[in-house]
Amino acid sequence: MKLDIATKHLRILNLIYFTKGENLEFLESCLGIFRPNLNNYLKDIHSIIPNSKKTGKMDLIIKDILDTPNLYNLLIQNQGVSKEDRIFFLTLKLLITSSLNLDLLSKSLNVSRRTLNGDLITIKENLNFFDLKVTSFAGKGIFLEGEFLNIKKSLSCYIYKYFVEEEYLPPIFNAHFSDVLQNIEAETTLNVDIENLVSHFNFDGFFYNRLLLKAFYYSFYYLDSSYSSDNRTLENSLKNKFEFETYFSKVFEKSELDRFHDYLHSSIFKNVYLEEISCFINILKICSGNFAEESVFLNDHILIWKKIILDSIELKITENDILKFKNFILRIGFSKKQSHYLEVYELEFLKINIDANTRKECINLYNEFKKYYWNISFTDVFMLYFLITSLEKKEKKDIFVLYKEIPKYLLNSLKEKLELKHSVNIKEFVNLSFFEEFKKNNNVRTVGVFKDLNLLDNSLEVIHLDLKF
């Protein structure tokens, strides 16, 4: 029997490559699956390997997977449409066209009408979060009902999911949606305008901001709007500077408002309708992380973040340090409270080659964040890690460590742990007997000493080090 490979198999394979086959708990958390299901997916992937020997030992299965070249291409050749993929496909199609013909779709998807009717139960539940209703009329089809603005909100979320996950999705997605969601005429202008917005207004702080803005444009403007009058566009409705600032001061600093005014009135986003401005502002706030309504909880978040960072990567960090990530804090806090959460598998970090220690620390940081922020993505944590550690490297002091009885080879082996624990950069280990001579040839301002060593030199800053880990 031919095994259909699903989108989740492809994600799991790339995550196995990323983790080098270690830390399966991370895969469970990242993909929201339990170990028995993960093991079944791994067995499926293993069975695709030519001449593979059947085994129930997961360590052997993972080793074979890691040792097999071009395995991802083999999976692509066997990719089918899973129930999860099918529900996503049908939902996106329903939101774009407002109706479904189950007879035609059962042939395209190679499943029965009964199977599609079962999928509709889940689709109805999912769209209910957006106050949308799915109705069936015998002999006519399936139809979407609800306020136009709610349809656009949900469509924006699902188009974003499509853009982010596109490379993993079955071919049927591209066959049905590429003409609608990759319009060549719109793309050129849209991409330039998005790049200008991201580059000139500090919107480049998060992964996928460009796709968020692109998804918003396609759902709120490029696809047909019910507002027929061009006079209702932002270009024509916000010519008054006071009205313009009333809306966009929620996102931009006062010094940026004039520049954004000029940008908006010359960009493709000027065609957004005034009735949709709250959605546009929300997208801009997500891109910037500027959520004033979440700021009242900032101190609570800071306490949590200090604990997370210390517990995961053993880095002591001050409140002032954490405030440098204020927009990250507010966006993650805001996201945690959204009831209409849609699972989006953000895996862009897989394209970045990192060393084993960095990977381990990123996963530790992610695991701690998940305890407090249930829907945080590893992509955000991945970026946060580099921001936090770059701050650490930038601000930690250069020191020379003095020792007396401790073997130097032992200190060299402990160098990285000492630097991490005390937030310092160890330039060199110097035996106390040679220190006076060493000072003559080196600029020494700060030294590190262990508790068994007394240093009488008031001209130097002394940091007391601890060998307990």
Tab-separated table of C-alpha atoms in Angstrom:
chain	number	residue	atom	x	y	z
A	1	MET	CA	0.000	0.000	0.000
A	2	LYS	CA	1.371	3.394	-1.040
A	3	LEU	CA	2.114	5.635	1.915
A	4	ASP	CA	0.985	9.238	1.549
A	5	ILE	CA	3.485	11.623	3.080
A	6	ALA	CA	1.865	14.643	4.748
A	7	THR	CA	3.110	18.169	5.343
A	8	LYS	CA	3.900	17.220	8.949
A	9	HIS	CA	6.339	14.533	7.775
A	10	LEU	CA	8.306	17.214	5.911
A	11	ARG	CA	8.397	19.486	8.950
A	12	ILE	CA	9.511	16.641	11.207
A	13	LEU	CA	12.300	15.649	8.833
A	14	ASN	CA	13.696	19.184	8.708
A	15	LEU	CA	13.450	19.495	12.499
A	16	ILE	CA	15.300	16.185	12.883
A	17	TYR	CA	18.048	17.620	10.687
A	18	PHE	CA	18.062	20.795	12.797
A	19	THR	CA	18.368	18.948	16.127
A	20	LYS	CA	20.722	16.273	14.731
A	21	GLY	CA	18.228	13.681	15.927
A	22	GLU	CA	18.345	14.824	19.532
A	23	ASN	CA	15.739	16.342	21.868
A	24	LEU	CA	12.523	14.834	20.520
A	25	GLU	CA	10.697	16.743	23.268
A	26	PHE	CA	11.458	19.889	21.304
A	27	LEU	CA	9.783	18.447	18.200
A	28	GLU	CA	6.723	17.542	20.259
A	29	SER	CA	6.454	21.078	21.610
A	30	CYS	CA	7.260	22.826	18.342
A	31	LEU	CA	4.692	20.843	16.332
A	32	GLY	CA	2.120	20.246	19.053
A	33	ILE	CA	2.163	16.441	18.849
A	34	PHE	CA	2.569	13.637	21.394
A	35	ARG	CA	5.465	11.156	21.404
A	36	PRO	CA	3.497	8.133	20.075
A	37	ASN	CA	2.332	10.177	17.063
A	38	LEU	CA	5.829	11.569	16.524
A	39	ASN	CA	7.237	8.040	16.574
A	40	ASN	CA	4.676	6.982	13.962
A	41	TYR	CA	5.660	9.879	11.704
A	42	LEU	CA	9.327	8.917	12.069
A	43	LYS	CA	8.507	5.309	11.176
A	44	ASP	CA	6.644	6.543	8.075
A	45	ILE	CA	9.669	8.597	7.013
A	46	HIS	CA	11.944	5.602	7.647
A	47	SER	CA	9.771	3.344	5.490
A	48	ILE	CA	10.366	5.631	2.482
A	49	ILE	CA	14.117	4.954	2.622
A	50	PRO	CA	15.052	2.453	-0.128
A	51	ASN	CA	15.895	-1.016	1.256
A	52	SER	CA	15.332	0.107	4.845
A	53	LYS	CA	15.031	-2.654	7.425
A	54	LYS	CA	11.927	-2.518	9.564
A	55	THR	CA	12.722	-1.808	13.207
A	56	GLY	CA	10.963	-0.456	16.267
A	57	LYS	CA	14.100	1.069	17.748
A	58	MET	CA	13.819	4.836	17.438
A	59	ASP	CA	17.553	5.470	17.736
A	60	LEU	CA	18.200	3.238	14.690
A	61	ILE	CA	15.318	4.834	12.786
A	62	ILE	CA	16.656	8.345	13.434
A	63	LYS	CA	20.205	7.303	12.498
A	64	ASP	CA	18.997	5.893	9.168
A	65	ILE	CA	16.997	9.066	8.518
A	66	LEU	CA	20.025	11.280	9.188
A	67	ASP	CA	22.308	9.082	7.069
A	68	THR	CA	20.047	8.961	3.989
A	69	PRO	CA	20.837	11.599	1.325
A	70	ASN	CA	18.041	13.320	-0.630
A	71	LEU	CA	15.409	11.963	1.743
A	72	TYR	CA	13.435	15.208	1.650
A	73	ASN	CA	13.038	14.878	-2.135
A	74	LEU	CA	11.871	11.284	-1.683
A	75	LEU	CA	9.191	12.488	0.713
A	76	ILE	CA	8.061	15.208	-1.696
A	77	GLN	CA	7.559	12.584	-4.402
A	78	ASN	CA	5.210	10.678	-2.091
A	79	GLN	CA	3.392	13.688	-0.642
A	80	GLY	CA	-0.376	13.500	-0.431
A	81	VAL	CA	-3.049	15.631	1.235
A	82	SER	CA	-3.593	14.852	4.915
A	83	LYS	CA	-6.758	15.716	6.852
A	84	GLU	CA	-4.964	18.713	8.405
A	85	ASP	CA	-3.866	19.937	4.958
A	86	ARG	CA	-7.322	19.306	3.525
A	87	ILE	CA	-9.090	21.338	6.223
A	88	PHE	CA	-6.669	24.217	5.677
A	89	PHE	CA	-7.192	24.024	1.906
A	90	LEU	CA	-10.998	23.969	2.168
A	91	THR	CA	-11.060	26.820	4.695
A	92	LEU	CA	-8.852	29.049	2.567
A	93	LYS	CA	-10.897	28.281	-0.535
A	94	LEU	CA	-14.154	29.001	1.289
A	95	LEU	CA	-12.844	32.345	2.569
A	96	ILE	CA	-11.680	33.388	-0.899
A	97	THR	CA	-14.690	32.233	-2.924
A	98	SER	CA	-17.415	32.278	-0.190
A	99	SER	CA	-18.709	28.892	-1.379
A	100	LEU	CA	-17.657	25.272	-1.934
A	101	ASN	CA	-18.815	22.615	-4.381
A	102	LEU	CA	-18.207	19.335	-2.551
A	103	ASP	CA	-18.789	17.153	-5.638
A	104	LEU	CA	-15.976	18.836	-7.549
A	105	LEU	CA	-13.719	19.050	-4.514
A	106	SER	CA	-14.144	15.365	-3.650
A	107	LYS	CA	-12.673	14.549	-7.079
A	108	SER	CA	-9.821	17.076	-6.763
A	109	LEU	CA	-8.907	15.839	-3.295
A	110	ASN	CA	-9.625	12.171	-4.098
A	111	VAL	CA	-11.835	11.658	-1.057
A	112	SER	CA	-15.527	10.941	-0.523
A	113	ARG	CA	-18.285	13.465	0.087
A	114	ARG	CA	-18.718	11.879	3.499
A	115	THR	CA	-15.080	12.676	4.344
A	116	LEU	CA	-15.545	16.303	3.297
A	117	ASN	CA	-18.692	16.576	5.385
A	118	GLY	CA	-16.625	15.443	8.361
A	119	ASP	CA	-14.019	18.131	7.555
A	120	LEU	CA	-16.763	20.758	7.502
A	121	ILE	CA	-17.491	20.139	11.181
A	122	THR	CA	-13.947	21.258	12.069
A	123	ILE	CA	-14.076	24.161	9.604
A	124	LYS	CA	-17.298	25.445	11.156
A	125	GLU	CA	-15.722	25.315	14.623
A	126	ASN	CA	-12.578	27.123	13.450
A	127	LEU	CA	-14.439	29.918	11.672
A	128	ASN	CA	-16.790	30.358	14.586
A	129	PHE	CA	-13.841	32.041	16.374
A	130	PHE	CA	-14.210	34.836	13.814
A	131	ASP	CA	-18.021	34.978	14.205
A	132	LEU	CA	-18.504	33.383	10.792
A	133	LYS	CA	-21.100	30.772	9.896
A	134	VAL	CA	-20.876	27.954	7.359
A	135	THR	CA	-24.234	26.849	5.924
A	136	SER	CA	-25.268	24.036	3.596
A	137	PHE	CA	-28.027	24.188	0.989
A	138	ALA	CA	-29.077	20.912	-0.624
A	139	GLY	CA	-28.223	20.860	-4.319
A	140	LYS	CA	-26.515	24.264	-4.165
A	141	GLY	CA	-23.400	23.835	-2.060
A	142	ILE	CA	-21.652	25.219	1.021
A	143	PHE	CA	-21.733	28.961	1.731
A	144	LEU	CA	-19.982	31.371	4.076
A	145	GLU	CA	-21.995	33.909	6.044
A	146	GLY	CA	-20.908	36.742	8.315
A	147	GLU	CA	-19.905	40.362	8.485
A	148	PHE	CA	-17.605	41.390	5.674
A	149	LEU	CA	-14.962	42.722	8.054
A	150	ASN	CA	-14.841	39.423	9.963
A	151	ILE	CA	-14.364	37.533	6.700
A	152	LYS	CA	-11.425	39.816	5.860
A	153	LYS	CA	-9.872	39.355	9.310
A	154	SER	CA	-10.020	35.588	9.099
A	155	LEU	CA	-8.859	35.604	5.472
A	156	SER	CA	-5.834	37.671	6.433
A	157	CYS	CA	-4.870	35.064	9.054
A	158	TYR	CA	-5.264	32.132	6.666
A	159	ILE	CA	-3.424	33.831	3.803
A	160	TYR	CA	-0.579	34.567	6.206
A	161	LYS	CA	-0.501	30.887	7.157
A	162	TYR	CA	-0.411	29.994	3.454
A	163	PHE	CA	2.507	32.341	2.741
A	164	VAL	CA	4.529	31.084	5.726
A	165	GLU	CA	3.931	27.374	5.092
A	166	GLU	CA	3.840	27.462	1.291
A	167	GLU	CA	7.012	25.466	0.617
A	168	TYR	CA	5.729	22.526	2.694
A	169	LEU	CA	2.175	22.374	1.330
A	170	PRO	CA	0.912	19.781	-1.206
A	171	PRO	CA	0.824	20.814	-4.910
A	172	ILE	CA	-2.955	21.295	-4.853
A	173	PHE	CA	-2.459	24.563	-2.914
A	174	ASN	CA	-0.287	26.069	-5.603
A	175	ALA	CA	-2.625	24.825	-8.344
A	176	HIS	CA	-5.653	26.557	-6.787
A	177	PHE	CA	-4.201	29.671	-5.162
A	178	SER	CA	-1.075	30.779	-7.016
A	179	ASP	CA	-3.000	32.886	-9.542
A	180	VAL	CA	-4.962	34.601	-6.781
A	181	LEU	CA	-2.226	35.079	-4.179
A	182	GLN	CA	0.764	35.675	-6.464
A	183	ASN	CA	-0.564	38.289	-8.835
A	184	ILE	CA	2.409	39.532	-10.864
A	185	GLU	CA	0.908	42.963	-11.514
A	186	ALA	CA	0.254	43.595	-7.815
A	187	GLU	CA	3.427	41.936	-6.503
A	188	THR	CA	5.980	44.397	-7.886
A	189	THR	CA	4.429	47.522	-6.376
A	190	LEU	CA	3.390	45.732	-3.195
A	191	ASN	CA	6.858	44.317	-2.485
A	192	VAL	CA	8.534	47.696	-2.973
A	193	ASP	CA	6.024	49.456	-0.708
A	194	ILE	CA	6.338	46.789	1.977
A	195	GLU	CA	10.125	46.973	1.872
A	196	ASN	CA	10.016	50.749	2.297
A	197	LEU	CA	7.635	50.431	5.235
A	198	VAL	CA	9.724	47.754	6.968
A	199	SER	CA	13.050	49.491	6.366
A	200	HIS	CA	12.134	53.094	7.172
A	201	PHE	CA	9.893	52.618	10.215
A	202	ASN	CA	11.769	50.052	12.327
A	203	PHE	CA	9.493	47.173	11.347
A	204	ASP	CA	12.399	44.829	10.724
A	205	GLY	CA	12.523	43.509	14.290
A	206	PHE	CA	10.520	40.320	13.730
A	207	PHE	CA	10.505	37.433	11.281
A	208	TYR	CA	7.650	37.372	8.755
A	209	ASN	CA	6.597	41.033	9.046
A	210	ARG	CA	6.736	41.311	5.277
A	211	LEU	CA	4.381	38.346	4.893
A	212	LEU	CA	1.998	39.796	7.505
A	213	LEU	CA	1.716	43.018	5.501
A	214	LYS	CA	1.383	41.109	2.254
A	215	ALA	CA	-1.389	38.912	3.667
A	216	PHE	CA	-3.215	41.992	4.929
A	217	TYR	CA	-3.053	43.660	1.515
A	218	TYR	CA	-4.363	40.621	-0.344
A	219	SER	CA	-7.240	40.041	2.052
A	220	PHE	CA	-8.305	43.643	2.582
A	221	TYR	CA	-7.782	45.187	-0.798
A	222	TYR	CA	-6.723	42.992	-3.683
A	223	LEU	CA	-9.597	40.564	-3.174
A	224	ASP	CA	-12.918	42.301	-3.860
A	225	SER	CA	-14.155	44.815	-1.293
A	226	SER	CA	-17.791	45.577	-0.528
A	227	TYR	CA	-17.081	49.294	-0.173
A	228	SER	CA	-17.718	50.718	-3.606
A	229	SER	CA	-16.791	54.359	-3.153
A	230	ASP	CA	-13.167	55.399	-3.685
A	231	ASN	CA	-13.906	58.345	-1.399
A	232	ARG	CA	-13.786	55.898	1.520
A	233	THR	CA	-10.105	55.029	1.007
A	234	LEU	CA	-7.467	56.175	3.500
A	235	GLU	CA	-6.009	58.433	0.825
A	236	ASN	CA	-9.232	60.416	0.551
A	237	SER	CA	-10.502	60.045	4.107
A	238	LEU	CA	-7.385	61.121	6.001
A	239	LYS	CA	-6.306	64.276	4.235
A	240	ASN	CA	-6.841	66.177	7.467
A	241	LYS	CA	-3.598	65.949	9.451
A	242	PHE	CA	-5.338	65.922	12.832
A	243	GLU	CA	-7.530	62.935	11.885
A	244	PHE	CA	-4.533	61.114	10.464
A	245	GLU	CA	-2.527	61.588	13.663
A	246	THR	CA	-5.496	60.560	15.808
A	247	TYR	CA	-5.381	57.115	14.229
A	248	PHE	CA	-1.683	56.494	13.666
A	249	SER	CA	-0.253	58.008	16.848
A	250	LYS	CA	-1.196	54.633	18.338
A	251	VAL	CA	1.604	53.078	16.306
A	252	PHE	CA	4.200	55.730	15.474
A	253	GLU	CA	6.222	58.205	17.481
A	254	LYS	CA	5.377	61.869	16.926
A	255	SER	CA	8.644	62.353	15.038
A	256	GLU	CA	7.626	59.587	12.590
A	257	LEU	CA	4.076	60.710	11.817
A	258	ASP	CA	4.952	63.181	9.057
A	259	ARG	CA	7.098	60.624	7.284
A	260	PHE	CA	4.418	57.952	7.601
A	261	HIS	CA	1.809	60.399	6.291
A	262	ASP	CA	3.885	60.932	3.151
A	263	TYR	CA	4.551	57.215	2.826
A	264	LEU	CA	0.912	56.173	3.227
A	265	HIS	CA	-0.378	58.624	0.636
A	266	SER	CA	2.108	57.431	-1.946
A	267	SER	CA	1.958	53.682	-1.242
A	268	ILE	CA	-0.439	50.954	-2.278
A	269	PHE	CA	-1.884	50.948	1.263
A	270	LYS	CA	-3.589	54.290	0.564
A	271	ASN	CA	-6.313	52.172	-1.080
A	272	VAL	CA	-7.321	50.517	2.200
A	273	TYR	CA	-10.853	51.537	3.139
A	274	LEU	CA	-11.499	53.649	6.226
A	275	GLU	CA	-13.865	50.990	7.571
A	276	GLU	CA	-10.851	48.663	7.713
A	277	ILE	CA	-8.426	51.041	9.415
A	278	SER	CA	-8.622	49.315	12.806
A	279	CYS	CA	-7.388	46.093	11.158
A	280	PHE	CA	-4.616	47.974	9.360
A	281	ILE	CA	-3.512	49.610	12.611
A	282	ASN	CA	-3.541	46.228	14.351
A	283	ILE	CA	-1.264	44.756	11.668
A	284	LEU	CA	1.107	47.717	12.047
A	285	LYS	CA	1.137	47.231	15.828
A	286	ILE	CA	1.952	43.545	15.413
A	287	CYS	CA	4.808	44.451	13.059
A	288	SER	CA	6.210	47.031	15.478
A	289	GLY	CA	5.283	45.383	18.787
A	290	ASN	CA	3.798	48.671	19.941
A	291	PHE	CA	0.850	47.619	22.126
A	292	ALA	CA	0.013	50.380	24.599
A	293	GLU	CA	-2.812	48.282	26.045
A	294	GLU	CA	-0.319	45.577	27.033
A	295	SER	CA	2.100	48.097	28.600
A	296	VAL	CA	0.165	48.067	31.886
A	297	PHE	CA	1.410	44.487	32.373
A	298	LEU	CA	5.016	45.294	31.445
A	299	ASN	CA	6.438	44.973	34.978
A	300	ASP	CA	4.829	41.555	35.370
A	301	HIS	CA	6.338	40.455	32.067
A	302	ILE	CA	9.787	41.747	33.068
A	303	LEU	CA	9.809	39.595	36.215
A	304	ILE	CA	8.859	36.549	34.139
A	305	TRP	CA	11.490	37.286	31.494
A	306	LYS	CA	14.263	37.664	34.086
A	307	LYS	CA	13.383	34.238	35.484
A	308	ILE	CA	13.125	32.656	32.013
A	309	ILE	CA	16.504	33.961	30.873
A	310	LEU	CA	18.261	33.011	34.107
A	311	ASP	CA	16.712	29.527	34.233
A	312	SER	CA	17.344	28.699	30.576
A	313	ILE	CA	20.749	30.176	29.727
A	314	GLU	CA	21.960	31.101	33.228
A	315	LEU	CA	22.384	34.738	32.303
A	316	LYS	CA	21.794	37.412	34.926
A	317	ILE	CA	20.055	40.309	33.247
A	318	THR	CA	18.770	43.623	34.598
A	319	GLU	CA	15.374	45.215	34.095
A	320	ASN	CA	17.029	47.910	31.966
A	321	ASP	CA	18.481	45.184	29.759
A	322	ILE	CA	15.078	43.552	29.324
A	323	LEU	CA	13.454	46.892	28.516
A	324	LYS	CA	15.568	46.926	25.360
A	325	PHE	CA	13.235	44.163	24.164
A	326	LYS	CA	10.066	46.011	25.181
A	327	ASN	CA	8.356	45.596	21.808
A	328	PHE	CA	9.078	41.861	21.832
A	329	ILE	CA	7.613	41.605	25.333
A	330	LEU	CA	4.438	43.483	24.451
A	331	ARG	CA	3.835	41.581	21.211
A	332	ILE	CA	4.291	38.187	22.848
A	333	GLY	CA	2.096	39.214	25.779
A	334	PHE	CA	-0.613	40.481	23.421
A	335	SER	CA	-0.455	37.327	21.286
A	336	LYS	CA	-0.889	35.083	24.323
A	337	LYS	CA	-4.333	36.568	24.971
A	338	GLN	CA	-5.802	36.128	21.469
A	339	SER	CA	-8.786	33.802	21.403
A	340	HIS	CA	-8.835	33.321	17.609
A	341	TYR	CA	-5.343	31.795	17.569
A	342	LEU	CA	-4.464	29.989	14.344
A	343	GLU	CA	-1.569	27.527	14.415
A	344	VAL	CA	1.105	28.676	11.969
A	345	TYR	CA	4.271	26.626	11.613
A	346	GLU	CA	7.008	29.258	11.367
A	347	LEU	CA	10.171	27.361	10.413
A	348	GLU	CA	12.361	29.993	8.790
A	349	PHE	CA	15.053	29.385	11.437
A	350	LEU	CA	15.747	25.990	9.818
A	351	LYS	CA	17.540	27.777	6.982
A	352	ILE	CA	20.134	29.252	9.371
A	353	ASN	CA	23.173	27.146	10.185
A	354	ILE	CA	24.068	27.354	13.886
A	355	ASP	CA	26.452	25.459	16.156
A	356	ALA	CA	25.393	22.775	18.635
A	357	ASN	CA	25.734	24.941	21.748
A	358	THR	CA	23.662	27.775	20.284
A	359	ARG	CA	21.000	25.306	19.199
A	360	LYS	CA	20.892	23.787	22.692
A	361	GLU	CA	20.584	27.174	24.399
A	362	CYS	CA	17.870	28.332	21.983
A	363	ILE	CA	15.850	25.204	22.731
A	364	ASN	CA	16.327	25.679	26.489
A	365	LEU	CA	15.136	29.274	26.158
A	366	TYR	CA	12.133	28.163	24.082
A	367	ASN	CA	11.152	25.486	26.614
A	368	GLU	CA	11.163	28.057	29.436
A	369	PHE	CA	9.174	30.613	27.427
A	370	LYS	CA	6.524	27.987	26.589
A	371	LYS	CA	5.774	27.598	30.311
A	372	TYR	CA	4.477	31.183	30.409
A	373	TYR	CA	3.600	32.041	26.780
A	374	TRP	CA	1.791	29.019	25.360
A	375	ASN	CA	1.739	30.124	21.712
A	376	ILE	CA	5.199	31.671	21.362
A	377	SER	CA	7.006	30.515	18.229
A	378	PHE	CA	10.525	29.133	18.192
A	379	THR	CA	11.306	31.628	15.434
A	380	ASP	CA	10.722	34.534	17.838
A	381	VAL	CA	12.734	32.823	20.587
A	382	PHE	CA	15.528	32.102	18.109
A	383	MET	CA	15.821	35.790	17.285
A	384	LEU	CA	15.516	36.801	20.934
A	385	TYR	CA	18.422	34.556	21.852
A	386	PHE	CA	20.783	36.388	19.529
A	387	LEU	CA	19.558	39.768	20.731
A	388	ILE	CA	20.081	38.762	24.374
A	389	THR	CA	23.505	37.202	23.860
A	390	SER	CA	24.716	40.095	21.695
A	391	LEU	CA	23.762	42.403	24.560
A	392	GLU	CA	25.719	40.206	26.943
A	393	LYS	CA	28.812	40.165	24.752
A	394	LYS	CA	28.652	43.884	24.186
A	395	GLU	CA	28.427	44.836	27.856
A	396	LYS	CA	30.485	42.249	29.744
A	397	LYS	CA	33.869	43.317	31.074
A	398	ASP	CA	37.277	42.170	29.928
A	399	ILE	CA	39.172	40.683	32.876
A	400	PHE	CA	42.426	38.909	33.639
A	401	VAL	CA	41.999	36.019	36.051
A	402	LEU	CA	44.636	35.546	38.724
A	403	TYR	CA	45.298	32.109	40.152
A	404	LYS	CA	47.800	30.523	42.487
A	405	GLU	CA	47.411	26.818	43.186
A	406	ILE	CA	44.761	25.821	40.632
A	407	PRO	CA	46.193	24.022	37.549
A	408	LYS	CA	45.961	26.312	34.533
A	409	TYR	CA	44.719	23.543	32.210
A	410	LEU	CA	41.686	23.138	34.515
A	411	LEU	CA	40.957	26.864	34.380
A	412	ASN	CA	41.177	26.856	30.595
A	413	SER	CA	38.608	24.044	30.464
A	414	LEU	CA	36.304	26.055	32.729
A	415	LYS	CA	36.767	29.353	30.892
A	416	GLU	CA	33.425	29.308	29.057
A	417	LYS	CA	31.465	28.437	32.223
A	418	LEU	CA	33.190	31.162	34.234
A	419	GLU	CA	32.440	33.741	31.535
A	420	LEU	CA	28.782	32.726	31.376
A	421	LYS	CA	28.277	32.620	35.144
A	422	HIS	CA	29.920	35.980	35.865
A	423	SER	CA	29.135	37.796	32.570
A	424	VAL	CA	32.786	38.542	31.850
A	425	ASN	CA	35.230	38.068	29.010
A	426	ILE	CA	38.404	36.360	30.254
A	427	LYS	CA	41.387	37.725	28.358
A	428	GLU	CA	43.971	35.506	30.038
A	429	PHE	CA	44.757	33.467	33.131
A	430	VAL	CA	47.803	34.867	34.971
A	431	ASN	CA	49.659	33.216	37.849
A	432	LEU	CA	49.902	35.562	40.798
A	433	SER	CA	53.691	35.076	40.959
A	434	PHE	CA	54.100	36.704	37.525
A	435	PHE	CA	51.359	39.323	37.832
A	436	GLU	CA	53.559	42.358	38.630
A	437	GLU	CA	55.706	41.715	35.571
A	438	PHE	CA	52.588	41.021	33.488
A	439	LYS	CA	51.105	44.421	34.435
A	440	LYS	CA	54.117	46.239	33.015
A	441	ASN	CA	53.396	44.955	29.519
A	442	ASN	CA	49.574	44.837	29.568
A	443	ASN	CA	46.756	47.283	30.217
A	444	VAL	CA	45.111	45.689	33.257
A	445	ARG	CA	42.070	47.396	34.775
A	446	THR	CA	39.924	44.541	36.075
A	447	VAL	CA	40.980	41.218	37.504
A	448	GLY	CA	39.101	38.147	38.638
A	449	VAL	CA	40.192	36.273	41.757
A	450	PHE	CA	39.030	33.169	43.586
A	451	LYS	CA	38.166	33.217	47.286
A	452	ASP	CA	41.490	31.711	48.377
A	453	LEU	CA	43.462	34.579	46.874
A	454	ASN	CA	43.923	38.007	48.489
A	455	LEU	CA	44.967	40.864	46.244
A	456	LEU	CA	46.159	44.144	47.742
A	457	ASP	CA	45.999	46.599	44.855
A	458	ASN	CA	43.547	49.495	45.151
A	459	SER	CA	44.208	50.614	41.571
A	460	LEU	CA	42.371	47.584	40.156
A	461	GLU	CA	38.729	46.592	40.054
A	462	VAL	CA	38.392	43.136	41.575
A	463	ILE	CA	35.672	40.610	40.674
A	464	HIS	CA	35.353	37.607	42.956
A	465	LEU	CA	34.847	34.375	41.048
A	466	ASP	CA	33.228	31.146	42.169
A	467	LEU	CA	34.242	27.701	40.907
A	468	LYS	CA	30.941	26.117	41.975
A	469	PHE	CA	28.630	25.365	39.028
